[in-house]
Amino acid sequence: MVSVAIDGPAGAGKSTLARRLAAELGYIYVDTGAMFRTIGLYALRAGKDPKDNEAVNALLPEISLRLATLDGEQHIYLGEEDVSTAIRTEEAGMAASAVGANPAVRAYLLDTQRNMAKTQNVLMDGRDIGTVVLPDATVKIFLTASPEARATRRWKEYQAKGMPNTYEEVLEDVKQRDYQDTHRAAAPLKQAEDAVLLDTSELNFEQSLDAMKQIIARKVG
Ligand code: DC
């Protein structure tokens, strides 16, 4: 099986690029951030502080999380509810970053993530895919961009969706999430030694896509 691990900070374009690449290569796209977001959302809805590990751990046995592909798009379900849209808020992103620092949450998701790569060709994006989840991945890419470039992209997405966040707020959140994701003890965001670094600050979408295709083509004949 071929596995492509794509890691990097929030807003580097991982999911948009990975989704398109997966479609072109005929691989299954696995968005691990969506799993952490769903657990974060569940904690928020339950009125718990996502940073409170004990409170979140007590919720884990109640959580039923399922991924399904519909018309080529990955959907994520919390019980019977499709939460694919509900998890795409800044608040759910921050909650995901908080529960991502919780070792029990990471352990809870690890088997699901690994099993997905056992039976099918996958393109998996996250923070620790190349370092922890799939250390033997066929290809590892560490995708990054400057905080300003990432905040600008996120802010434009929010604008297009009519969301009210200001650029300054988005930049602040990007920086805070970078800090949380790189400084946690459990599986922090870091480049795997054998990952190829790709900085997309100065690249547009098509250029980034081409660069990723070249990196993959070098490893997968
Ligand atoms: O990729 P994203 O923005 O949807 O991820 C949301 C948060 O989830 C991110 O800030 C940290 C956490 N996360 C993680 O800890 N490990 C992963 N493999 C993916 C996401």
PDB file of C-alpha atoms and ligand atoms in Angstrom:
ATOM      1  CA  MET A   1       0.000   0.000   0.000  1.00  0.00           C
ATOM      2  CA  VAL A   2       1.170   3.518  -0.715  1.00  0.00           C
ATOM      3  CA  SER A   3       0.844   6.085   2.035  1.00  0.00           C
ATOM      4  CA  VAL A   4       1.564   9.779   1.711  1.00  0.00           C
ATOM      5  CA  ALA A   5       1.952  11.643   5.021  1.00  0.00           C
ATOM      6  CA  ILE A   6       1.376  15.388   4.904  1.00  0.00           C
ATOM      7  CA  ASP A   7       2.087  17.347   8.060  1.00  0.00           C
ATOM      8  CA  GLY A   8       2.347  21.018   8.807  1.00  0.00           C
ATOM      9  CA  PRO A   9       0.883  23.932  10.743  1.00  0.00           C
ATOM     10  CA  ALA A  10      -2.676  25.238  10.560  1.00  0.00           C
ATOM     11  CA  GLY A  11      -3.537  27.026   7.329  1.00  0.00           C
ATOM     12  CA  ALA A  12      -0.630  25.773   5.203  1.00  0.00           C
ATOM     13  CA  GLY A  13      -3.133  24.463   2.647  1.00  0.00           C
ATOM     14  CA  LYS A  14      -2.719  20.805   3.590  1.00  0.00           C
ATOM     15  CA  SER A  15      -6.337  19.767   3.308  1.00  0.00           C
ATOM     16  CA  THR A  16      -7.165  21.583   0.053  1.00  0.00           C
ATOM     17  CA  LEU A  17      -4.005  20.299  -1.610  1.00  0.00           C
ATOM     18  CA  ALA A  18      -4.329  16.798  -0.163  1.00  0.00           C
ATOM     19  CA  ARG A  19      -7.956  16.495  -1.255  1.00  0.00           C
ATOM     20  CA  ARG A  20      -7.115  17.425  -4.833  1.00  0.00           C
ATOM     21  CA  LEU A  21      -4.022  15.196  -4.953  1.00  0.00           C
ATOM     22  CA  ALA A  22      -5.960  12.240  -3.568  1.00  0.00           C
ATOM     23  CA  ALA A  23      -8.594  12.684  -6.264  1.00  0.00           C
ATOM     24  CA  GLU A  24      -5.935  12.825  -8.986  1.00  0.00           C
ATOM     25  CA  LEU A  25      -3.993   9.843  -7.659  1.00  0.00           C
ATOM     26  CA  GLY A  26      -7.072   7.776  -6.815  1.00  0.00           C
ATOM     27  CA  TYR A  27      -6.049   7.518  -3.148  1.00  0.00           C
ATOM     28  CA  ILE A  28      -8.308   7.882  -0.114  1.00  0.00           C
ATOM     29  CA  TYR A  29      -7.925  11.241   1.601  1.00  0.00           C
ATOM     30  CA  VAL A  30      -7.832  11.042   5.390  1.00  0.00           C
ATOM     31  CA  ASP A  31      -8.225  14.365   7.189  1.00  0.00           C
ATOM     32  CA  THR A  32      -7.083  13.593  10.732  1.00  0.00           C
ATOM     33  CA  GLY A  33      -7.687  17.201  11.837  1.00  0.00           C
ATOM     34  CA  ALA A  34     -11.409  16.553  11.268  1.00  0.00           C
ATOM     35  CA  MET A  35     -11.250  13.771  13.869  1.00  0.00           C
ATOM     36  CA  PHE A  36      -9.695  16.062  16.493  1.00  0.00           C
ATOM     37  CA  ARG A  37     -12.160  18.818  15.561  1.00  0.00           C
ATOM     38  CA  THR A  38     -15.088  16.440  16.073  1.00  0.00           C
ATOM     39  CA  ILE A  39     -13.890  15.514  19.549  1.00  0.00           C
ATOM     40  CA  GLY A  40     -13.310  19.218  20.296  1.00  0.00           C
ATOM     41  CA  LEU A  41     -16.820  20.025  19.107  1.00  0.00           C
ATOM     42  CA  TYR A  42     -18.289  17.268  21.241  1.00  0.00           C
ATOM     43  CA  ALA A  43     -16.507  18.627  24.324  1.00  0.00           C
ATOM     44  CA  LEU A  44     -17.748  22.168  23.626  1.00  0.00           C
ATOM     45  CA  ARG A  45     -21.299  20.966  23.144  1.00  0.00           C
ATOM     46  CA  ALA A  46     -21.092  19.007  26.384  1.00  0.00           C
ATOM     47  CA  GLY A  47     -20.116  22.248  28.121  1.00  0.00           C
ATOM     48  CA  LYS A  48     -16.613  20.959  28.933  1.00  0.00           C
ATOM     49  CA  ASP A  49     -13.345  22.850  28.644  1.00  0.00           C
ATOM     50  CA  PRO A  50     -11.424  21.120  25.794  1.00  0.00           C
ATOM     51  CA  LYS A  51      -8.209  21.770  27.767  1.00  0.00           C
ATOM     52  CA  ASP A  52      -9.535  19.770  30.740  1.00  0.00           C
ATOM     53  CA  ASN A  53      -8.099  16.311  29.976  1.00  0.00           C
ATOM     54  CA  GLU A  54     -10.031  14.486  32.679  1.00  0.00           C
ATOM     55  CA  ALA A  55     -13.351  15.937  31.604  1.00  0.00           C
ATOM     56  CA  VAL A  56     -12.637  15.111  27.943  1.00  0.00           C
ATOM     57  CA  ASN A  57     -11.429  11.598  28.771  1.00  0.00           C
ATOM     58  CA  ALA A  58     -14.713  10.916  30.558  1.00  0.00           C
ATOM     59  CA  LEU A  59     -16.538  11.771  27.315  1.00  0.00           C
ATOM     60  CA  LEU A  60     -14.493   9.498  25.022  1.00  0.00           C
ATOM     61  CA  PRO A  61     -16.500   6.289  25.649  1.00  0.00           C
ATOM     62  CA  GLU A  62     -19.676   8.116  24.539  1.00  0.00           C
ATOM     63  CA  ILE A  63     -18.199   9.386  21.284  1.00  0.00           C
ATOM     64  CA  SER A  64     -19.007   7.494  18.129  1.00  0.00           C
ATOM     65  CA  LEU A  65     -17.001   8.893  15.255  1.00  0.00           C
ATOM     66  CA  ARG A  66     -17.206   7.638  11.687  1.00  0.00           C
ATOM     67  CA  LEU A  67     -15.688   8.701   8.377  1.00  0.00           C
ATOM     68  CA  ALA A  68     -17.403   8.089   5.058  1.00  0.00           C
ATOM     69  CA  THR A  69     -16.714   9.170   1.498  1.00  0.00           C
ATOM     70  CA  LEU A  70     -19.738  10.630  -0.328  1.00  0.00           C
ATOM     71  CA  ASP A  71     -19.344  11.709  -3.959  1.00  0.00           C
ATOM     72  CA  GLY A  72     -15.587  11.704  -3.486  1.00  0.00           C
ATOM     73  CA  GLU A  73     -15.759  14.001  -0.423  1.00  0.00           C
ATOM     74  CA  GLN A  74     -14.841  12.919   3.085  1.00  0.00           C
ATOM     75  CA  HIS A  75     -17.652  13.350   5.607  1.00  0.00           C
ATOM     76  CA  ILE A  76     -17.356  12.888   9.329  1.00  0.00           C
ATOM     77  CA  TYR A  77     -20.181  11.736  11.569  1.00  0.00           C
ATOM     78  CA  LEU A  78     -20.730  12.153  15.263  1.00  0.00           C
ATOM     79  CA  GLY A  79     -23.246   9.410  15.937  1.00  0.00           C
ATOM     80  CA  GLU A  80     -25.774   9.887  13.131  1.00  0.00           C
ATOM     81  CA  GLU A  81     -25.052  13.599  12.658  1.00  0.00           C
ATOM     82  CA  ASP A  82     -22.887  14.773   9.748  1.00  0.00           C
ATOM     83  CA  VAL A  83     -20.663  17.377  11.446  1.00  0.00           C
ATOM     84  CA  SER A  84     -18.427  18.056   8.412  1.00  0.00           C
ATOM     85  CA  THR A  85     -19.541  21.709   8.288  1.00  0.00           C
ATOM     86  CA  ALA A  86     -20.012  22.291  12.018  1.00  0.00           C
ATOM     87  CA  ILE A  87     -16.346  21.456  12.720  1.00  0.00           C
ATOM     88  CA  ARG A  88     -15.031  24.140  10.325  1.00  0.00           C
ATOM     89  CA  THR A  89     -15.215  27.074  12.750  1.00  0.00           C
ATOM     90  CA  GLU A  90     -12.312  28.861  14.431  1.00  0.00           C
ATOM     91  CA  GLU A  91     -13.725  27.753  17.797  1.00  0.00           C
ATOM     92  CA  ALA A  92     -13.752  24.075  16.787  1.00  0.00           C
ATOM     93  CA  GLY A  93     -10.187  24.483  15.464  1.00  0.00           C
ATOM     94  CA  MET A  94      -8.991  25.836  18.791  1.00  0.00           C
ATOM     95  CA  ALA A  95     -10.859  23.089  20.644  1.00  0.00           C
ATOM     96  CA  ALA A  96      -9.229  20.511  18.329  1.00  0.00           C
ATOM     97  CA  SER A  97      -5.811  21.935  19.108  1.00  0.00           C
ATOM     98  CA  ALA A  98      -6.603  21.661  22.847  1.00  0.00           C
ATOM     99  CA  VAL A  99      -7.837  18.048  22.725  1.00  0.00           C
ATOM    100  CA  GLY A 100      -4.904  17.226  20.424  1.00  0.00           C
ATOM    101  CA  ALA A 101      -2.590  17.838  23.386  1.00  0.00           C
ATOM    102  CA  ASN A 102      -4.407  15.134  25.343  1.00  0.00           C
ATOM    103  CA  PRO A 103      -2.553  11.765  25.093  1.00  0.00           C
ATOM    104  CA  ALA A 104      -5.748   9.744  25.687  1.00  0.00           C
ATOM    105  CA  VAL A 105      -7.435  11.435  22.724  1.00  0.00           C
ATOM    106  CA  ARG A 106      -4.409  10.736  20.513  1.00  0.00           C
ATOM    107  CA  ALA A 107      -4.375   7.081  21.608  1.00  0.00           C
ATOM    108  CA  TYR A 108      -8.118   6.844  20.976  1.00  0.00           C
ATOM    109  CA  LEU A 109      -7.662   7.968  17.352  1.00  0.00           C
ATOM    110  CA  LEU A 110      -4.370   6.247  16.546  1.00  0.00           C
ATOM    111  CA  ASP A 111      -5.709   2.779  15.663  1.00  0.00           C
ATOM    112  CA  THR A 112      -8.413   4.190  13.418  1.00  0.00           C
ATOM    113  CA  GLN A 113      -5.822   6.262  11.583  1.00  0.00           C
ATOM    114  CA  ARG A 114      -3.350   3.392  11.204  1.00  0.00           C
ATOM    115  CA  ASN A 115      -6.009   0.906  10.119  1.00  0.00           C
ATOM    116  CA  MET A 116      -7.124   3.186   7.338  1.00  0.00           C
ATOM    117  CA  ALA A 117      -3.638   3.027   5.817  1.00  0.00           C
ATOM    118  CA  LYS A 118      -3.423  -0.769   6.034  1.00  0.00           C
ATOM    119  CA  THR A 119      -6.062  -1.632   3.482  1.00  0.00           C
ATOM    120  CA  GLN A 120      -5.965   1.195   0.955  1.00  0.00           C
ATOM    121  CA  ASN A 121      -3.664   3.783  -0.626  1.00  0.00           C
ATOM    122  CA  VAL A 122      -4.001   6.903   1.492  1.00  0.00           C
ATOM    123  CA  LEU A 123      -3.015  10.486   1.583  1.00  0.00           C
ATOM    124  CA  MET A 124      -3.255  11.433   5.238  1.00  0.00           C
ATOM    125  CA  ASP A 125      -2.854  14.943   6.595  1.00  0.00           C
ATOM    126  CA  GLY A 126      -2.295  16.105  10.159  1.00  0.00           C
ATOM    127  CA  ARG A 127       0.453  17.097  12.565  1.00  0.00           C
ATOM    128  CA  ASP A 128       2.156  13.824  13.494  1.00  0.00           C
ATOM    129  CA  ILE A 129       1.441  11.535  10.555  1.00  0.00           C
ATOM    130  CA  GLY A 130       5.069  11.199   9.406  1.00  0.00           C
ATOM    131  CA  THR A 131       6.463  11.104  12.944  1.00  0.00           C
ATOM    132  CA  VAL A 132       3.975   8.932  14.884  1.00  0.00           C
ATOM    133  CA  VAL A 133       0.976   7.618  12.959  1.00  0.00           C
ATOM    134  CA  LEU A 134       2.731   6.332   9.820  1.00  0.00           C
ATOM    135  CA  PRO A 135       6.479   6.403  10.527  1.00  0.00           C
ATOM    136  CA  ASP A 136       7.019   4.108   7.518  1.00  0.00           C
ATOM    137  CA  ALA A 137       4.957   6.190   5.092  1.00  0.00           C
ATOM    138  CA  THR A 138       6.058   5.883   1.468  1.00  0.00           C
ATOM    139  CA  VAL A 139       6.278   9.671   1.082  1.00  0.00           C
ATOM    140  CA  LYS A 140       6.437  12.352   3.780  1.00  0.00           C
ATOM    141  CA  ILE A 141       5.861  16.012   3.065  1.00  0.00           C
ATOM    142  CA  PHE A 142       6.112  18.818   5.608  1.00  0.00           C
ATOM    143  CA  LEU A 143       4.010  21.629   4.217  1.00  0.00           C
ATOM    144  CA  THR A 144       4.455  25.068   5.686  1.00  0.00           C
ATOM    145  CA  ALA A 145       4.120  28.800   4.988  1.00  0.00           C
ATOM    146  CA  SER A 146       4.686  31.983   6.976  1.00  0.00           C
ATOM    147  CA  PRO A 147       2.049  32.783   9.657  1.00  0.00           C
ATOM    148  CA  GLU A 148       1.007  35.871   7.644  1.00  0.00           C
ATOM    149  CA  ALA A 149       0.552  33.934   4.410  1.00  0.00           C
ATOM    150  CA  ARG A 150      -1.478  31.278   6.245  1.00  0.00           C
ATOM    151  CA  ALA A 151      -3.635  33.830   8.065  1.00  0.00           C
ATOM    152  CA  THR A 152      -4.346  35.664   4.804  1.00  0.00           C
ATOM    153  CA  ARG A 153      -5.550  32.447   3.142  1.00  0.00           C
ATOM    154  CA  ARG A 154      -7.752  31.471   6.103  1.00  0.00           C
ATOM    155  CA  TRP A 155      -9.180  34.961   6.364  1.00  0.00           C
ATOM    156  CA  LYS A 156     -10.093  34.973   2.654  1.00  0.00           C
ATOM    157  CA  GLU A 157     -11.857  31.623   3.097  1.00  0.00           C
ATOM    158  CA  TYR A 158     -13.832  33.034   6.006  1.00  0.00           C
ATOM    159  CA  GLN A 159     -14.705  36.160   4.023  1.00  0.00           C
ATOM    160  CA  ALA A 160     -15.962  34.021   1.145  1.00  0.00           C
ATOM    161  CA  LYS A 161     -18.189  32.144   3.595  1.00  0.00           C
ATOM    162  CA  GLY A 162     -19.441  35.427   5.093  1.00  0.00           C
ATOM    163  CA  MET A 163     -17.805  34.748   8.465  1.00  0.00           C
ATOM    164  CA  PRO A 164     -17.050  37.851  10.539  1.00  0.00           C
ATOM    165  CA  ASN A 165     -13.500  37.120  11.781  1.00  0.00           C
ATOM    166  CA  THR A 166     -10.991  39.944  11.216  1.00  0.00           C
ATOM    167  CA  TYR A 167      -7.526  39.317   9.707  1.00  0.00           C
ATOM    168  CA  GLU A 168      -5.903  40.234  13.047  1.00  0.00           C
ATOM    169  CA  GLU A 169      -8.024  37.669  14.896  1.00  0.00           C
ATOM    170  CA  VAL A 170      -7.176  34.966  12.378  1.00  0.00           C
ATOM    171  CA  LEU A 171      -3.444  35.779  12.556  1.00  0.00           C
ATOM    172  CA  GLU A 172      -3.576  35.664  16.352  1.00  0.00           C
ATOM    173  CA  ASP A 173      -5.312  32.266  16.235  1.00  0.00           C
ATOM    174  CA  VAL A 174      -2.771  30.928  13.715  1.00  0.00           C
ATOM    175  CA  LYS A 175       0.083  31.940  16.024  1.00  0.00           C
ATOM    176  CA  GLN A 176      -1.607  30.557  19.116  1.00  0.00           C
ATOM    177  CA  ARG A 177      -2.336  27.239  17.419  1.00  0.00           C
ATOM    178  CA  ASP A 178       1.247  27.005  16.128  1.00  0.00           C
ATOM    179  CA  TYR A 179       2.451  27.480  19.671  1.00  0.00           C
ATOM    180  CA  GLN A 180       0.046  24.909  21.149  1.00  0.00           C
ATOM    181  CA  ASP A 181       0.679  22.347  18.413  1.00  0.00           C
ATOM    182  CA  THR A 182       4.488  22.583  18.565  1.00  0.00           C
ATOM    183  CA  HIS A 183       4.881  22.834  22.329  1.00  0.00           C
ATOM    184  CA  ARG A 184       2.690  19.988  23.525  1.00  0.00           C
ATOM    185  CA  ALA A 185       4.327  16.904  25.015  1.00  0.00           C
ATOM    186  CA  ALA A 186       2.205  14.370  23.110  1.00  0.00           C
ATOM    187  CA  ALA A 187       3.182  13.995  19.441  1.00  0.00           C
ATOM    188  CA  PRO A 188       4.033  17.664  18.842  1.00  0.00           C
ATOM    189  CA  LEU A 189       4.030  19.136  15.358  1.00  0.00           C
ATOM    190  CA  LYS A 190       7.508  18.676  13.932  1.00  0.00           C
ATOM    191  CA  GLN A 191       9.067  17.756  10.652  1.00  0.00           C
ATOM    192  CA  ALA A 192      10.023  14.074  10.376  1.00  0.00           C
ATOM    193  CA  GLU A 193      13.709  13.632   9.573  1.00  0.00           C
ATOM    194  CA  ASP A 194      12.903  11.970   6.277  1.00  0.00           C
ATOM    195  CA  ALA A 195      10.162  14.433   5.252  1.00  0.00           C
ATOM    196  CA  VAL A 196      10.577  16.797   2.322  1.00  0.00           C
ATOM    197  CA  LEU A 197      10.016  20.429   3.343  1.00  0.00           C
ATOM    198  CA  LEU A 198       7.764  22.499   1.102  1.00  0.00           C
ATOM    199  CA  ASP A 199       7.226  26.182   1.905  1.00  0.00           C
ATOM    200  CA  THR A 200       4.227  27.541   0.004  1.00  0.00           C
ATOM    201  CA  SER A 201       4.413  31.185   1.201  1.00  0.00           C
ATOM    202  CA  GLU A 202       5.295  32.365  -2.289  1.00  0.00           C
ATOM    203  CA  LEU A 203       3.438  29.683  -4.247  1.00  0.00           C
ATOM    204  CA  ASN A 204      -0.122  29.718  -5.508  1.00  0.00           C
ATOM    205  CA  PHE A 205      -2.360  26.661  -5.378  1.00  0.00           C
ATOM    206  CA  GLU A 206      -1.357  25.201  -8.744  1.00  0.00           C
ATOM    207  CA  GLN A 207       2.354  25.743  -8.067  1.00  0.00           C
ATOM    208  CA  SER A 208       2.034  24.072  -4.657  1.00  0.00           C
ATOM    209  CA  LEU A 209       0.152  21.167  -6.232  1.00  0.00           C
ATOM    210  CA  ASP A 210       2.837  20.715  -8.895  1.00  0.00           C
ATOM    211  CA  ALA A 211       5.585  20.776  -6.283  1.00  0.00           C
ATOM    212  CA  MET A 212       3.803  18.094  -4.264  1.00  0.00           C
ATOM    213  CA  LYS A 213       3.244  15.937  -7.331  1.00  0.00           C
ATOM    214  CA  GLN A 214       6.954  16.076  -8.090  1.00  0.00           C
ATOM    215  CA  ILE A 215       7.861  15.045  -4.554  1.00  0.00           C
ATOM    216  CA  ILE A 216       5.437  12.102  -4.733  1.00  0.00           C
ATOM    217  CA  ALA A 217       6.542  11.057  -8.229  1.00  0.00           C
ATOM    218  CA  ARG A 218      10.139  10.812  -7.043  1.00  0.00           C
ATOM    219  CA  LYS A 219       9.117   8.127  -4.516  1.00  0.00           C
ATOM    220  CA  VAL A 220       6.210   6.400  -6.212  1.00  0.00           C
ATOM    221  CA  GLY A 221       7.207   5.262  -9.663  1.00  0.00           C
TER     222      GLY A 221
HETATM  223  O1   DC B   1      -5.656  20.443  10.460  1.00  0.00           O
HETATM  224  P1   DC B   1      -6.694  21.144  11.327  1.00  0.00           P
HETATM  225  O2   DC B   1      -6.533  22.640  11.375  1.00  0.00           O
HETATM  226  O3   DC B   1      -8.083  20.739  10.966  1.00  0.00           O
HETATM  227  O4   DC B   1      -6.410  20.580  12.817  1.00  0.00           O
HETATM  228  C1   DC B   1      -7.067  21.113  13.939  1.00  0.00           C
HETATM  229  C2   DC B   1      -6.236  20.850  15.202  1.00  0.00           C
HETATM  230  O5   DC B   1      -6.248  19.436  15.505  1.00  0.00           O
HETATM  231  C3   DC B   1      -4.778  21.224  15.133  1.00  0.00           C
HETATM  232  O6   DC B   1      -4.556  22.572  15.514  1.00  0.00           O
HETATM  233  C4   DC B   1      -4.110  20.248  16.075  1.00  0.00           C
HETATM  234  C5   DC B   1      -5.009  19.052  16.071  1.00  0.00           C
HETATM  235  N1   DC B   1      -4.449  17.957  15.267  1.00  0.00           N
HETATM  236  C6   DC B   1      -3.532  17.139  15.866  1.00  0.00           C
HETATM  237  O7   DC B   1      -3.173  17.362  17.018  1.00  0.00           O
HETATM  238  N2   DC B   1      -3.011  16.073  15.188  1.00  0.00           N
HETATM  239  C7   DC B   1      -3.384  15.800  13.930  1.00  0.00           C
HETATM  240  N3   DC B   1      -2.886  14.734  13.290  1.00  0.00           N
HETATM  241  C8   DC B   1      -4.322  16.662  13.273  1.00  0.00           C
HETATM  242  C9   DC B   1      -4.829  17.742  13.966  1.00  0.00           C
END
